[in-house]
Short mmCIF file of C-alpha atoms and ligand atoms in Angstrom, two decimals:
data_model
loop_
_atom_site.label_atom_id
_atom_site.label_comp_id
_atom_site.label_asym_id
_atom_site.label_seq_id
_atom_site.Cartn_x
_atom_site.Cartn_y
_atom_site.Cartn_z
CA MET A 1 8.81 86.79 86.37
CA ALA A 2 8.50 84.10 83.69
CA VAL A 3 5.88 85.12 81.29
CA THR A 4 4.13 88.41 81.99
CA SER A 5 2.23 90.86 79.96
CA VAL A 6 1.79 94.57 80.49
CA ILE A 7 -1.43 96.22 79.18
CA GLY A 8 -3.06 99.61 79.31
CA LEU A 9 -6.34 99.78 81.28
CA GLN A 10 -7.71 103.14 80.00
CA TRP A 11 -7.73 104.78 76.52
CA GLY A 12 -4.00 104.56 75.97
CA ASP A 13 -0.90 106.55 77.08
CA GLU A 14 -0.99 105.02 80.47
CA ALA A 15 2.84 104.95 80.44
CA LYS A 16 3.34 101.34 79.43
CA GLY A 17 6.57 102.16 77.83
CA LYS A 18 8.00 103.29 81.24
CA ILE A 19 6.78 100.02 82.93
CA VAL A 20 7.96 97.75 80.13
CA ASP A 21 11.44 99.41 80.05
CA LEU A 22 11.77 98.92 83.79
CA LEU A 23 10.67 95.36 83.95
CA THR A 24 12.84 94.30 80.95
CA SER A 25 16.02 93.65 82.87
CA ARG A 26 14.20 90.58 84.38
CA PHE A 27 13.26 89.06 80.92
CA ASP A 28 15.02 87.45 77.98
CA ILE A 29 12.50 88.59 75.31
CA VAL A 30 10.06 91.61 74.96
CA VAL A 31 7.26 91.33 72.40
CA ARG A 32 4.94 94.05 70.73
CA TYR A 33 2.03 92.18 69.36
CA GLN A 34 -0.56 94.61 67.92
CA GLY A 35 -1.07 98.15 66.73
CA GLY A 36 1.41 100.09 64.83
CA ALA A 37 2.71 103.59 64.49
CA ASN A 38 -0.42 104.95 66.25
CA ALA A 39 1.38 103.87 69.47
CA GLY A 40 3.86 106.29 71.09
CA HIS A 41 5.78 104.85 74.16
CA THR A 42 8.04 107.08 76.04
CA VAL A 43 11.05 105.80 77.94
CA VAL A 44 12.99 108.53 80.10
CA VAL A 45 16.55 107.57 81.08
CA GLY A 46 18.16 110.55 82.77
CA ASP A 47 18.07 113.49 80.30
CA GLN A 48 17.44 111.09 77.34
CA VAL A 49 13.89 110.76 76.04
CA TYR A 50 13.16 107.88 73.75
CA LYS A 51 9.84 107.86 71.85
CA LEU A 52 9.02 104.46 70.33
CA HIS A 53 6.16 103.51 67.97
CA HIS A 54 6.94 100.04 66.74
CA ILE A 55 10.06 98.88 68.55
CA PRO A 56 9.39 97.39 71.95
CA SER A 57 10.25 99.45 74.86
CA GLY A 58 12.69 96.87 76.02
CA ILE A 59 15.26 97.96 73.36
CA LEU A 60 17.34 100.08 75.75
CA ASN A 61 18.22 97.06 77.79
CA ARG A 62 21.28 95.40 76.11
CA GLY A 63 21.10 91.64 75.59
CA VAL A 64 17.33 91.42 75.41
CA VAL A 65 15.64 90.34 72.34
CA ASN A 66 12.79 92.59 71.18
CA ILE A 67 10.25 91.08 68.80
CA VAL A 68 7.67 92.73 66.61
CA ALA A 69 5.15 89.97 66.33
CA PRO A 70 2.61 89.01 63.47
CA GLY A 71 -0.31 91.08 64.93
CA VAL A 72 1.51 94.53 64.43
CA VAL A 73 0.96 96.57 61.32
CA LEU A 74 4.32 98.02 60.17
CA ASN A 75 5.09 101.48 58.80
CA PRO A 76 8.55 100.87 57.14
CA PRO A 77 9.76 104.47 57.06
CA THR A 78 8.68 105.08 60.61
CA ILE A 79 10.38 102.05 62.04
CA LEU A 80 13.52 102.81 59.92
CA LYS A 81 13.57 106.35 61.55
CA GLU A 82 13.23 104.61 64.99
CA ILE A 83 16.08 102.32 64.21
CA ASP A 84 18.32 105.20 63.00
CA SER A 85 17.57 107.35 65.92
CA LEU A 86 18.36 104.54 68.35
CA LEU A 87 21.65 103.68 66.42
CA GLU A 88 22.61 107.25 66.55
CA ARG A 89 22.23 107.25 70.27
CA GLY A 90 24.35 104.15 70.66
CA ILE A 91 21.68 101.62 71.15
CA PRO A 92 22.66 98.31 69.64
CA VAL A 93 19.64 97.55 67.55
CA ALA A 94 20.97 95.08 65.14
CA GLU A 95 21.45 92.12 67.44
CA ASN A 96 18.32 92.65 69.47
CA LEU A 97 15.46 93.36 67.11
CA LYS A 98 13.39 90.77 65.20
CA ILE A 99 10.47 91.73 62.97
CA SER A 100 8.06 88.98 62.04
CA ASP A 101 7.73 88.50 58.21
CA ARG A 102 3.99 88.08 58.85
CA VAL A 103 3.33 91.67 59.89
CA HIS A 104 1.20 93.63 57.48
CA VAL A 105 2.67 96.72 55.92
CA VAL A 106 1.20 100.06 55.98
CA PHE A 107 1.28 101.67 52.49
CA PRO A 108 0.59 105.34 51.37
CA TRP A 109 -3.00 104.31 50.15
CA HIS A 110 -3.88 103.30 53.77
CA ILE A 111 -2.70 106.63 55.02
CA ALA A 112 -4.84 108.34 52.28
CA GLU A 113 -7.93 106.35 53.18
CA ASP A 114 -7.47 106.97 56.80
CA ARG A 115 -7.50 110.63 56.09
CA ALA A 116 -10.58 110.31 53.89
CA ILE A 117 -12.59 108.24 56.25
CA ASN A 118 -11.65 110.10 59.38
CA ALA A 119 -13.20 113.10 57.75
CA ALA A 120 -16.56 111.37 57.91
CA LEU A 121 -18.61 111.58 61.23
CA VAL A 122 -19.85 108.67 63.15
CA GLY A 123 -23.01 109.83 65.14
CA GLY A 124 -21.84 113.39 64.61
CA GLU A 125 -18.23 112.86 65.91
CA SER A 126 -15.06 111.89 64.26
CA ILE A 127 -13.10 109.01 65.58
CA GLY A 128 -10.09 111.32 65.57
CA THR A 129 -7.53 108.56 64.50
CA THR A 130 -3.87 109.09 64.44
CA LEU A 131 -3.97 109.18 60.74
CA ARG A 132 -1.37 106.38 60.53
CA GLY A 133 -3.30 104.18 58.22
CA ILE A 134 -4.00 101.72 60.95
CA GLY A 135 -7.71 101.03 60.40
CA PRO A 136 -7.27 100.73 56.51
CA CYS A 137 -4.41 98.35 56.92
CA TYR A 138 -6.07 96.11 59.39
CA ARG A 139 -9.25 96.18 57.08
CA ASP A 140 -7.10 95.03 54.19
CA LYS A 141 -5.50 92.23 56.28
CA TYR A 142 -9.02 90.90 57.22
CA GLY A 143 -10.15 91.37 53.59
CA ARG A 144 -7.10 89.39 52.46
CA SER A 145 -7.10 89.87 48.74
CA ASN A 146 -5.39 93.42 48.80
CA ALA A 147 -3.02 92.98 51.68
CA ILE A 148 0.83 92.93 51.69
CA ARG A 149 2.79 91.37 54.45
CA LEU A 150 6.52 92.12 55.16
CA GLY A 151 7.60 88.76 53.86
CA ASP A 152 5.85 89.44 50.53
CA MET A 153 8.03 92.26 49.81
CA TYR A 154 10.95 89.93 49.09
CA ARG A 155 8.91 87.86 46.60
CA PRO A 156 9.10 88.15 42.82
CA ASP A 157 5.57 89.24 42.51
CA PHE A 158 5.80 92.19 44.82
CA ARG A 159 5.86 94.79 41.99
CA GLU A 160 2.75 93.19 40.36
CA LYS A 161 0.99 93.18 43.80
CA VAL A 162 1.62 96.84 44.20
CA ALA A 163 0.42 97.77 40.72
CA SER A 164 -2.81 95.78 40.95
CA ILE A 165 -3.73 97.27 44.38
CA VAL A 166 -2.73 100.82 43.45
CA ALA A 167 -5.09 100.46 40.34
CA LEU A 168 -7.92 99.47 42.83
CA LYS A 169 -7.14 101.97 45.58
CA SER A 170 -6.96 104.85 43.12
CA ARG A 171 -10.48 104.28 42.16
CA LEU A 172 -11.68 103.88 45.74
CA LEU A 173 -9.78 106.97 46.89
CA SER A 174 -11.21 109.09 44.08
CA GLN A 175 -14.69 108.02 45.08
CA LEU A 176 -13.87 108.98 48.70
CA GLY A 177 -13.06 112.40 47.35
CA ASP A 178 -9.23 112.03 47.87
CA ASN A 179 -7.27 113.07 44.69
CA GLU A 180 -3.91 111.94 45.90
CA ASP A 181 -2.03 110.50 42.91
CA LEU A 182 -0.70 106.97 43.70
CA ASP A 183 2.19 106.07 41.48
CA ALA A 184 2.57 102.29 41.66
CA GLU A 185 6.20 102.19 40.24
CA ALA A 186 7.28 105.01 42.55
CA ILE A 187 5.65 103.15 45.57
CA TYR A 188 7.22 99.88 44.44
CA GLU A 189 10.76 101.52 44.26
CA GLU A 190 10.49 103.32 47.56
CA PHE A 191 9.18 100.26 49.41
CA SER A 192 11.72 97.86 47.83
CA GLY A 193 14.33 100.30 49.28
CA TYR A 194 12.67 99.95 52.70
CA ALA A 195 12.60 96.20 52.39
CA GLU A 196 16.22 95.90 51.66
CA ARG A 197 17.09 98.22 54.71
CA LEU A 198 14.81 96.07 56.90
CA ARG A 199 16.08 92.75 55.68
CA PRO A 200 18.60 92.19 58.64
CA TYR A 201 15.70 92.38 61.08
CA VAL A 202 13.20 90.30 59.39
CA ALA A 203 12.66 86.89 61.01
CA GLU A 204 10.34 84.05 61.73
CA THR A 205 9.26 84.84 65.26
CA THR A 206 6.42 82.46 66.01
CA HIS A 207 8.55 79.31 66.29
CA TYR A 208 11.30 81.41 67.89
CA LEU A 209 8.78 82.25 70.67
CA HIS A 210 7.53 78.68 71.07
CA ASP A 211 11.15 77.44 71.21
CA ALA A 212 12.09 80.18 73.74
CA LEU A 213 9.10 79.41 76.06
CA GLU A 214 9.73 75.53 75.97
CA ALA A 215 13.45 76.41 76.88
CA GLY A 216 12.07 78.31 79.94
CA LYS A 217 12.90 81.82 78.75
CA ASN A 218 11.35 84.78 80.39
CA VAL A 219 8.97 86.70 77.99
CA LEU A 220 7.33 90.19 78.61
CA PHE A 221 4.49 91.24 76.26
CA GLU A 222 4.02 95.06 75.68
CA GLY A 223 0.55 96.13 74.86
CA ALA A 224 -0.16 99.10 72.76
CA GLN A 225 -3.07 101.48 73.06
CA GLY A 226 -5.39 100.65 76.02
CA SER A 227 -8.20 98.21 76.75
CA LEU A 228 -10.99 100.67 76.18
CA LEU A 229 -9.76 101.15 72.62
CA ASP A 230 -10.13 97.48 71.98
CA ILE A 231 -11.93 96.69 68.58
CA ASP A 232 -14.24 94.08 70.22
CA HIS A 233 -14.53 95.09 73.82
CA GLY A 234 -13.82 98.88 73.84
CA THR A 235 -16.02 101.91 73.16
CA PHE A 236 -16.84 100.93 69.61
CA PRO A 237 -16.70 102.70 67.17
CA PHE A 238 -14.43 105.11 68.94
CA VAL A 239 -11.61 102.45 69.24
CA THR A 240 -8.51 101.36 67.42
CA SER A 241 -8.59 98.35 64.94
CA SER A 242 -6.80 95.83 67.01
CA ASN A 243 -7.46 93.80 70.16
CA SER A 244 -5.64 96.15 72.54
CA SER A 245 -6.96 94.78 75.70
CA GLY A 246 -5.40 91.77 77.38
CA VAL A 247 -7.30 89.41 74.95
CA GLY A 248 -4.97 90.47 72.21
CA VAL A 249 -1.68 89.13 73.50
CA CYS A 250 -2.19 85.51 72.23
CA GLY A 251 -3.68 86.39 68.70
CA GLY A 252 -1.09 88.93 67.97
CA SER A 253 1.98 87.07 69.16
CA GLY A 254 1.05 83.44 68.42
CA VAL A 255 1.64 82.39 71.96
CA PRO A 256 -1.14 80.45 73.41
CA PRO A 257 -2.98 81.57 76.61
CA ARG A 258 -1.53 78.71 78.72
CA TRP A 259 1.80 80.41 78.83
CA ILE A 260 0.66 83.78 80.21
CA GLN A 261 1.35 83.68 84.08
CA ARG A 262 0.95 87.16 85.09
CA VAL A 263 -0.76 90.34 83.81
CA LEU A 264 0.17 93.79 85.06
CA GLY A 265 -2.48 96.40 84.16
CA VAL A 266 -1.29 100.05 83.85
CA ALA A 267 -3.36 102.88 84.65
CA LYS A 268 -2.87 106.66 85.29
CA ALA A 269 -4.13 108.00 88.72
CA TYR A 270 -6.64 109.88 86.53
CA THR A 271 -7.95 109.35 83.07
CA THR A 272 -6.91 110.68 79.48
CA ARG A 273 -8.32 110.15 76.03
CA VAL A 274 -7.13 111.41 72.68
CA GLY A 275 -9.51 111.57 69.75
CA GLY A 276 -13.36 111.21 69.86
CA GLY A 277 -15.80 109.24 71.74
CA PRO A 278 -17.49 109.32 75.11
CA PHE A 279 -15.58 109.90 78.32
CA PRO A 280 -17.83 109.84 81.41
CA THR A 281 -15.40 111.49 83.76
CA GLU A 282 -13.99 114.14 81.37
CA LEU A 283 -13.26 117.57 82.94
CA HIS A 284 -14.05 120.55 80.72
CA ASP A 285 -12.97 122.99 83.42
CA GLU A 286 -9.81 124.49 84.96
CA THR A 287 -9.07 121.30 86.83
CA GLY A 288 -8.88 119.43 83.51
CA GLN A 289 -6.54 121.97 82.05
CA ARG A 290 -4.46 121.80 85.30
CA ILE A 291 -4.07 118.09 84.97
CA ARG A 292 -3.13 118.47 81.27
CA ASP A 293 -0.48 121.11 82.13
CA LEU A 294 0.93 119.30 85.13
CA GLY A 295 0.99 115.86 83.36
CA ARG A 296 2.18 117.35 80.03
CA GLU A 297 -0.78 115.63 78.58
CA TYR A 298 -0.08 116.07 74.84
CA GLY A 299 0.15 113.04 72.46
CA THR A 300 3.45 111.38 71.96
CA THR A 301 2.63 110.52 68.47
CA THR A 302 0.42 113.40 67.05
CA GLY A 303 1.04 116.11 69.72
CA ARG A 304 -2.73 116.44 70.19
CA PRO A 305 -3.88 117.74 73.61
CA ARG A 306 -5.15 114.87 75.56
CA ARG A 307 -8.70 115.10 77.13
CA CYS A 308 -8.36 114.77 80.98
CA GLY A 309 -10.70 113.56 83.67
CA TRP A 310 -11.00 111.75 87.01
CA PHE A 311 -10.05 108.02 87.55
CA ASP A 312 -12.97 105.95 86.47
CA ALA A 313 -13.14 102.92 88.63
CA VAL A 314 -16.19 101.57 86.67
CA ALA A 315 -14.15 101.48 83.46
CA VAL A 316 -10.99 99.94 85.00
CA ARG A 317 -12.93 97.29 87.00
CA TYR A 318 -14.21 96.15 83.57
CA THR A 319 -10.82 96.18 81.86
CA VAL A 320 -9.10 94.40 84.73
CA ARG A 321 -11.48 91.57 84.30
CA LEU A 322 -11.39 91.64 80.56
CA GLY A 323 -7.60 91.31 80.65
CA GLY A 324 -7.19 88.95 83.54
CA VAL A 325 -5.14 91.47 85.45
CA ASP A 326 -3.31 90.47 88.55
CA GLY A 327 -2.18 93.65 89.85
CA LEU A 328 -2.11 97.46 88.96
CA ALA A 329 0.69 99.88 88.07
CA ILE A 330 -0.72 103.30 89.11
CA MET A 331 1.05 106.12 87.26
CA MET A 332 1.35 109.87 87.50
CA MET A 333 0.66 110.19 91.29
CA ASP A 334 2.87 113.28 91.26
CA VAL A 335 0.44 115.05 88.94
CA LEU A 336 -2.50 114.73 91.38
CA SER A 337 -0.25 116.07 94.14
CA HIS A 338 -1.23 119.59 93.28
CA LEU A 339 -5.10 119.31 93.54
CA PRO A 340 -6.91 120.25 96.71
CA GLU A 341 -9.61 117.61 96.20
CA ILE A 342 -9.57 114.53 94.11
CA ASN A 343 -12.65 112.66 92.75
CA ILE A 344 -12.89 109.00 91.83
CA CYS A 345 -15.84 107.75 89.77
CA VAL A 346 -17.38 104.77 91.65
CA ALA A 347 -20.42 104.16 89.54
CA TYR A 348 -22.66 105.51 86.96
CA GLU A 349 -26.17 106.78 86.65
CA LEU A 350 -27.92 105.70 83.52
CA ASN A 351 -31.63 106.68 82.99
CA GLY A 352 -32.08 107.44 86.75
CA GLN A 353 -30.58 103.97 87.82
CA ARG A 354 -27.16 103.48 89.47
CA ILE A 355 -25.10 100.95 87.57
CA ASP A 356 -21.63 99.75 88.34
CA ARG A 357 -20.97 97.85 85.08
CA PHE A 358 -19.37 99.53 81.90
CA PRO A 359 -22.11 99.76 79.24
CA GLY A 360 -21.49 97.94 75.90
CA HIS A 361 -23.17 100.40 73.71
CA VAL A 362 -21.59 103.74 73.01
CA ASP A 363 -24.93 105.62 73.20
CA ASP A 364 -25.50 104.42 76.70
CA LEU A 365 -21.96 105.42 77.62
CA ARG A 366 -22.68 108.97 76.26
CA LEU A 367 -25.71 109.22 78.68
CA VAL A 368 -24.13 108.13 81.86
CA LYS A 369 -23.32 110.39 84.56
CA PRO A 370 -20.37 109.64 86.81
CA ILE A 371 -21.11 109.10 90.47
CA LEU A 372 -18.06 110.70 92.24
CA GLU A 373 -16.48 110.10 95.54
CA THR A 374 -14.35 113.08 96.69
CA LEU A 375 -11.15 112.39 98.71
CA PRO A 376 -9.08 115.13 100.18
CA GLY A 377 -5.78 115.83 98.13
CA TRP A 378 -2.54 115.53 99.80
CA GLN A 379 -0.90 118.68 98.32
CA THR A 380 2.63 117.54 98.94
CA ASP A 381 5.25 116.89 96.27
CA VAL A 382 5.61 113.16 96.06
CA SER A 383 8.01 112.99 93.09
CA GLN A 384 10.90 112.07 95.51
CA VAL A 385 9.05 109.27 97.19
CA ARG A 386 10.67 105.86 96.94
CA ARG A 387 8.77 103.78 99.42
CA ILE A 388 5.04 103.10 99.91
CA GLU A 389 5.30 104.01 103.57
CA ASP A 390 6.73 107.52 102.71
CA PHE A 391 3.65 108.63 100.79
CA PRO A 392 1.59 111.14 102.63
CA ALA A 393 -1.59 109.54 104.27
CA GLY A 394 -3.82 111.12 101.76
CA ALA A 395 -1.96 109.46 98.78
CA ARG A 396 -1.91 106.13 100.55
CA ARG A 397 -5.70 106.42 101.07
CA TYR A 398 -6.25 107.24 97.52
CA LEU A 399 -4.23 104.22 96.32
CA ASP A 400 -6.08 101.94 98.76
CA ARG A 401 -9.45 103.22 97.50
CA VAL A 402 -8.41 102.61 93.94
CA ALA A 403 -7.37 98.99 94.68
CA GLU A 404 -10.47 98.41 96.72
CA LEU A 405 -12.85 99.75 93.83
CA VAL A 406 -11.06 97.97 91.21
CA GLY A 407 -10.59 94.75 93.08
CA ARG A 408 -6.79 94.40 92.54
CA PRO A 409 -3.75 95.25 94.46
CA VAL A 410 -1.46 98.12 93.50
CA ASP A 411 1.87 96.48 92.67
CA VAL A 412 3.70 99.67 91.25
CA VAL A 413 3.31 103.31 91.76
CA SER A 414 4.88 105.91 89.54
CA VAL A 415 5.68 109.53 90.75
CA GLY A 416 7.53 110.81 87.67
CA PRO A 417 8.73 109.90 84.12
CA ASP A 418 12.14 108.81 85.27
CA ARG A 419 13.12 105.24 85.88
CA GLU A 420 14.04 105.99 89.50
CA GLN A 421 10.61 107.56 90.14
CA THR A 422 9.00 104.17 90.59
CA ILE A 423 8.01 102.26 93.66
CA PHE A 424 7.61 98.37 93.39
CA ALA A 425 5.11 97.55 96.15
CA ASP A 426 5.32 93.90 95.01
CA SER A 427 8.85 92.85 94.95
CA THR A 428 8.14 89.62 92.80
CA LEU A 429 7.51 91.67 89.73
P1 GDP B 1 2.42 104.88 76.82
O1 GDP B 1 1.89 105.09 75.31
O2 GDP B 1 1.42 104.11 77.54
O3 GDP B 1 3.74 104.14 76.73
O4 GDP B 1 2.54 106.32 77.36
P2 GDP B 1 3.08 107.59 76.59
O5 GDP B 1 4.55 107.59 76.60
O6 GDP B 1 2.32 107.94 75.48
O7 GDP B 1 2.61 108.80 77.77
C1 GDP B 1 3.13 108.59 79.17
C2 GDP B 1 3.80 110.09 79.43
O8 GDP B 1 3.98 110.25 80.85
C3 GDP B 1 5.22 109.94 78.85
O9 GDP B 1 5.60 111.28 78.58
C4 GDP B 1 6.11 109.53 80.17
O10 GDP B 1 7.42 110.01 80.12
C5 GDP B 1 5.30 110.34 81.27
N1 GDP B 1 5.30 109.53 82.57
C6 GDP B 1 5.44 108.13 82.89
N2 GDP B 1 5.16 108.10 84.19
C7 GDP B 1 4.93 109.20 84.73
C8 GDP B 1 4.74 109.67 86.06
O11 GDP B 1 4.54 108.89 87.06
N3 GDP B 1 4.56 110.98 86.27
C9 GDP B 1 4.59 111.90 85.22
N4 GDP B 1 4.47 113.28 85.55
N5 GDP B 1 4.89 111.50 84.05
C10 GDP B 1 4.97 110.30 83.66
P1 IMO B 2 -0.31 104.22 72.98
O1 IMO B 2 0.21 102.75 72.63
C1 IMO B 2 -3.82 106.92 72.93
C2 IMO B 2 -6.64 106.45 69.57
C3 IMO B 2 -6.66 107.51 68.61
C4 IMO B 2 -8.18 107.50 68.18
C5 IMO B 2 -8.31 106.02 68.16
C6 IMO B 2 -8.26 105.35 66.74
O2 IMO B 2 0.58 105.21 72.93
O3 IMO B 2 -1.07 104.12 74.31
P2 IMO B 2 -6.12 104.78 65.18
O4 IMO B 2 -5.06 105.65 64.66
O5 IMO B 2 -5.49 103.71 66.02
O6 IMO B 2 -7.07 104.21 64.09
O7 IMO B 2 -6.95 105.77 66.08
O8 IMO B 2 -7.50 105.42 69.01
N1 IMO B 2 -5.25 105.91 69.87
C7 IMO B 2 -4.54 106.20 70.79
N2 IMO B 2 -4.70 106.87 71.93
N3 IMO B 2 -2.71 106.22 72.85
C8 IMO B 2 -2.53 105.32 71.84
O9 IMO B 2 -1.35 104.35 71.73
C9 IMO B 2 -3.33 105.23 70.72
N4 IMO B 2 -3.45 104.62 69.58
C10 IMO B 2 -4.59 104.99 69.05
O10 IMO B 2 -6.39 108.85 69.27
O11 IMO B 2 -8.99 107.96 69.17
MG1 MG B 3 1.38 106.79 74.13
#
């Protein structure tokens, strides 16, 4: 379908990777446009599990170009490991991967800074970042004077740039209480090695995308993180440092909004969150642990247990509007199959008032109480279901209620990690 974007509607890990992999065969180009190695996108093909951090989840489809666009922050050793692991498994990366020379590079000082800053509490709680240097790298990008882009690593003044930034960062880090020794020359040598290895993939991607679109190519955008982690529109400050909602597609890729024809929003049939911050429908009881166990809810990147709770229709109604979402992909329906009763949050109560809009301030979000509607569980294994009509009545009712509360149709339903465990209710996708 011409030009489509896939975005997460919750706090990340909605299974965007699975959906992008499945849709890729209908596209010529797949684009990652924000985030970095904080992302962990899983694609399961039979007994093979691929975990991708930077490389778009389209890479397993031969003949499709995968682009890492300017809005991404790149960790060179991590992407090189991803490339090596794909090559070892027979995936032809060389012809299919293009990394923009405009991406900002994550250096060891960013990771050290992330560690130091994450130790500080915001309102008594740690953001709980992935410690991948994401926030500090984006901060330097916006600060401009101490930033290094991939293209800068091939210029004659790269060594000098590293030396002057290391001098400054060493002072800053010692003030933050981090006594990691940064050795400018060693970092220069190490990163020059990475730059050489990455050279075959480095490309100008912005004109490439404009040319491709004008030539009528089909382009799929792959969001990282989730809309509620968006730096401007999420649960600030418990967010990531990029525009991870639908609004980030254009800024990060360099493709203007007029080209985006369709937006598919991905959501779990329940909710998860990793790291700190308010989570109105969080379950601290046995049911939460049950969902964690059944859904194997442990982080793809950090292995941390994910916090689990009910589907929050207030939050998703908000992120659907924010992202211009046309339809929903509802994932992990198999996980809910084992519960006797399932709740959906239909509204919040804030200071004794019922509200149905997602609050803009984190303090209000901390105070809201979810108003839950209880639906009977279907308690039938749905992992083998392949047509909407074959779902038990309870599961169909649940999907209909989600669509009704969120205000968008359910286009895709997922009943397991595998490619086959997917039902396309909308055949035009
Ligand atoms: P992403 O970051 O949005 O790509 O999602 P992650 O890969 O971090 O997490 C999603 C996890 O759920 C992965 O382990 C997937 O293999 C798995 N998964 C995807 N769809 C389903 C599903 O419908 N049911 C179950 N049980 N697991 C799924
Ligand atoms: P994918 O693409 C889930 C969370 C972190 C932390 C906050 C800030 O796999 O869905 P950061 O390292 O970005 O500064 O951390 O954002 N976070 C994610 N949570 N999925 C992700 O990516 C995430 N990327 C960052 O846990 O709360
Ligand atoms: Mg993930």
